[in-house]
C-alpha positions as a printed NumPy array, in Angstrom:
array([[-16.542,  17.027,   1.434],
       [-14.761,  13.678,   1.294],
       [-17.749,  11.869,  -0.125],
       [-18.217,  14.575,  -2.747],
       [-14.563,  14.238,  -3.751],
       [-14.753,  10.425,  -3.796],
       [-17.816,  10.534,  -6.064],
       [-15.43 ,  11.691,  -8.812],
       [-13.676,   8.322,  -8.82 ],
       [-10.269,   8.247, -10.504],
       [-10.592,  11.974, -11.28 ],
       [-10.471,  12.675,  -7.534],
       [ -7.061,  10.979,  -7.338],
       [ -5.821,  12.838, -10.418],
       [ -6.936,  16.166,  -8.931],
       [ -5.233,  15.46 ,  -5.594],
       [ -1.961,  14.452,  -7.243],
       [ -2.036,  17.432,  -9.642],
       [ -2.579,  19.837,  -6.736],
       [ -0.345,  18.288,  -4.063],
       [  1.855,  15.541,  -5.519],
       [  5.603,  15.753,  -5.882],
       [  7.06 ,  15.316,  -9.326],
       [  7.803,  11.684,  -8.408],
       [  4.21 ,  11.166,  -7.237],
       [  2.884,  12.527, -10.508],
       [  5.252,  10.261, -12.469],
       [  3.938,   7.235, -10.522],
       [  0.33 ,   8.247, -11.202],
       [  1.096,   8.538, -14.932],
       [  2.685,   5.1  , -14.832],
       [ -0.211,   3.459, -12.939],
       [ -2.876,   4.968, -15.162],
       [ -1.345,   4.99 , -18.614],
       [  1.794,   2.865, -18.968],
       [  2.288,  -0.869, -19.23 ],
       [  3.723,  -2.617, -16.163],
       [  7.486,  -2.681, -16.106],
       [  7.931,   0.656, -17.931],
       [  8.674,   2.771, -14.873],
       [ 12.397,   2.973, -14.157],
       [ 11.812,   2.196, -10.456],
       [  9.237,  -0.563, -10.763],
       [ 10.142,  -4.206, -10.524],
       [  7.373,  -5.608, -12.649],
       [  9.328,  -7.103, -15.552],
       [  7.401, -10.368, -15.195],
       [  4.194,  -8.413, -15.757],
       [  5.616,  -6.645, -18.811],
       [  2.914,  -5.068, -20.969],
       [  0.06 ,  -5.404, -18.44 ],
       [ -2.088,  -2.285, -18.22 ],
       [ -4.393,  -1.   , -15.515],
       [ -7.217,  -3.026, -17.093],
       [ -5.248,  -6.237, -16.324],
       [ -5.2  ,  -5.394, -12.601],
       [ -8.85 ,  -4.318, -12.547],
       [ -9.835,  -7.623, -14.19 ],
       [ -7.489,  -9.754, -12.053],
       [ -9.436, -12.601, -10.351],
       [ -8.648, -11.256,  -6.862],
       [ -9.828,  -7.762,  -7.83 ],
       [-13.056,  -9.25 ,  -9.185],
       [-13.548, -11.469,  -6.16 ],
       [-13.095,  -8.507,  -3.797],
       [-15.322,  -6.2  ,  -5.86 ],
       [-12.518,  -3.704,  -6.472],
       [-13.311,  -0.945,  -8.913],
       [-10.722,   0.819, -11.069],
       [-10.402,   3.611,  -8.525],
       [ -9.448,   1.136,  -5.768],
       [ -6.869,  -0.541,  -7.991],
       [ -5.343,   2.803,  -8.939],
       [ -5.163,   3.901,  -5.283],
       [ -3.712,   0.576,  -4.104],
       [ -1.084,   0.523,  -6.864],
       [ -0.106,   4.071,  -5.959],
       [  0.235,   3.078,  -2.311],
       [  2.602,   0.261,  -3.315],
       [  4.775,   2.73 ,  -5.252],
       [  7.121,   5.396,  -3.897],
       [  4.073,   7.649,  -3.618],
       [  3.335,   5.887,  -0.308],
       [  5.486,   8.502,   1.458],
       [  3.17 ,  11.352,   0.398],
       [  0.123,   9.284,   1.415],
       [  1.482,   8.338,   4.847],
       [  3.225,  11.545,   5.987],
       [  0.041,  13.597,   6.68 ],
       [ -1.429,  10.662,   8.607],
       [  1.581,  10.68 ,  10.87 ],
       [  1.663,  14.47 ,  11.163],
       [ -2.038,  14.734,  11.944],
       [ -2.433,  17.532,   9.432],
       [ -5.258,  18.011,   6.938],
       [ -4.675,  15.341,   4.323],
       [ -4.092,  16.604,   0.787],
       [ -4.755,  13.088,  -0.577],
       [ -7.843,  12.351,   1.509],
       [ -9.831,  10.658,  -1.271],
       [ -6.855,   8.565,  -2.368],
       [ -6.285,   7.338,   1.199],
       [ -9.997,   6.622,   1.574],
       [ -9.925,   4.512,  -1.597],
       [ -6.87 ,   2.641,  -0.314],
       [ -8.659,   1.895,   2.977],
       [-11.821,   0.833,   1.196],
       [ -9.878,  -1.399,  -1.19 ],
       [ -8.   ,  -3.089,   1.646],
       [-11.255,  -3.744,   3.485],
       [-12.73 ,  -5.365,   0.377],
       [ -9.618,  -7.493,  -0.159],
       [ -9.549,  -8.489,   3.488],
       [-12.77 , -10.378,   3.059],
       [-11.214, -12.423,   0.227],
       [ -8.327, -13.395,   2.476],
       [-10.741, -14.244,   5.315],
       [-11.787, -17.258,   3.3  ],
       [ -8.166, -18.421,   2.978],
       [ -6.999, -18.539,   6.576],
       [ -7.871, -17.453,  10.083],
       [ -4.629, -16.759,  11.924],
       [ -1.633, -15.121,  10.192],
       [  1.883, -14.232,  11.278],
       [  3.227, -11.002,   9.827],
       [  6.575,  -9.241,  10.179],
       [  7.421,  -5.572,  10.244],
       [ 10.966,  -4.217,  10.2  ],
       [ 11.766,  -0.763,  11.585],
       [ 14.973,   1.143,  10.904],
       [ 16.776,   3.14 ,  13.548],
       [ 14.388,   2.174,  16.341],
       [ 15.449,   1.152,  19.804],
       [ 13.26 ,  -1.399,  21.531],
       [ 14.012,   0.046,  24.999],
       [ 12.707,   3.499,  24.047],
       [  9.613,   1.91 ,  22.518],
       [  9.078,  -0.162,  25.66 ],
       [  9.193,   2.966,  27.873],
       [  7.135,   5.362,  25.737],
       [  5.025,   3.015,  23.691],
       [  3.958,   3.917,  20.221],
       [  1.11 ,   4.137,  17.771],
       [  1.376,   4.079,  13.995],
       [ -1.223,   6.438,  12.614],
       [ -0.334,   5.802,   9.001],
       [ -0.87 ,   2.725,   6.859],
       [  1.534,   0.038,   7.939],
       [  2.935,  -2.538,   5.551],
       [  3.855,  -5.953,   6.908],
       [  5.068,  -9.135,   5.232],
       [  4.794, -12.883,   5.643],
       [  8.513, -13.062,   4.806],
       [ 10.963, -12.535,   7.693],
       [ 13.851, -11.885,   5.294],
       [ 11.94 ,  -9.021,   3.671],
       [ 11.176,  -7.424,   7.045],
       [ 14.84 ,  -7.841,   8.103],
       [ 15.977,  -6.129,   4.874],
       [ 13.755,  -3.131,   5.572],
       [ 14.967,  -2.946,   9.18 ],
       [ 18.616,  -2.975,   8.143],
       [ 20.246,  -0.118,  10.098],
       [ 22.437,   0.581,  13.106],
       [ 19.478,  -0.047,  15.467],
       [ 17.011,  -2.421,  13.832],
       [ 13.759,  -3.682,  15.313],
       [ 11.571,  -6.53 ,  14.09 ],
       [  7.952,  -6.952,  15.116],
       [  6.053, -10.221,  14.84 ],
       [  2.319,  -9.549,  14.544],
       [  0.001, -12.457,  15.06 ],
       [ -3.499, -11.689,  13.835],
       [ -6.116, -14.178,  14.986],
       [ -8.845, -13.084,  12.543],
       [ -9.063, -11.285,   9.219],
       [-10.399,  -8.268,  11.108],
       [ -7.004,  -7.796,  12.762],
       [ -4.941,  -7.421,   9.607],
       [ -5.028,  -5.851,   6.188],
       [ -4.751,  -7.678,   2.884],
       [ -2.035,  -8.856,   0.533],
       [ -1.392,  -6.314,  -2.2  ],
       [  1.338,  -8.319,  -3.924],
       [ -0.783,  -9.212,  -6.932],
       [ -1.175,  -5.559,  -7.899],
       [  1.927,  -4.032,  -6.32 ],
       [  4.239,  -1.807,  -8.397],
       [  7.045,  -3.31 ,  -6.332],
       [  5.978,  -7.004,  -5.978],
       [  9.472,  -8.084,  -4.886],
       [  8.808,  -6.335,  -1.579],
       [  6.072,  -8.848,  -0.755]])
């Protein structure tokens, strides 16, 4: 079923968002597909003003990774506020209403990961968690079943962890197979790094 849905390309994403997306999700999809960068009221892409989806598809990193338009659309959506709708079913373990979109995100990250493999071997990444106690995590452990964003920038991770009980993780990945890929070049919110 998933492969049949994915064979529709961008139409698969549009169908999933039309059927299951929130109004905000649908607004982000419209922005990603049809509006110039910087036009969405919640994006922070002023420096990319006027760039369309074609710009991101033709970006040198997209080309180097072999990303197709459908991957770029899915990855840009993941970097928008639509990430919540993409991640929640992964955490809940329920049937995923955006299965093709998530599959395109995963495929795109795998393709980009190879590009980054040529750049460096070992990387240090930070993840900030809000309202998380380290002692409870130490006793019960934990597994993140959803896509997990990390950053090279400690200040960014600290900002996202800002809460009464903040927790910062340092992840040291020895090879490109142990981490994802930088999405900053196509992110709807590039300031988040």
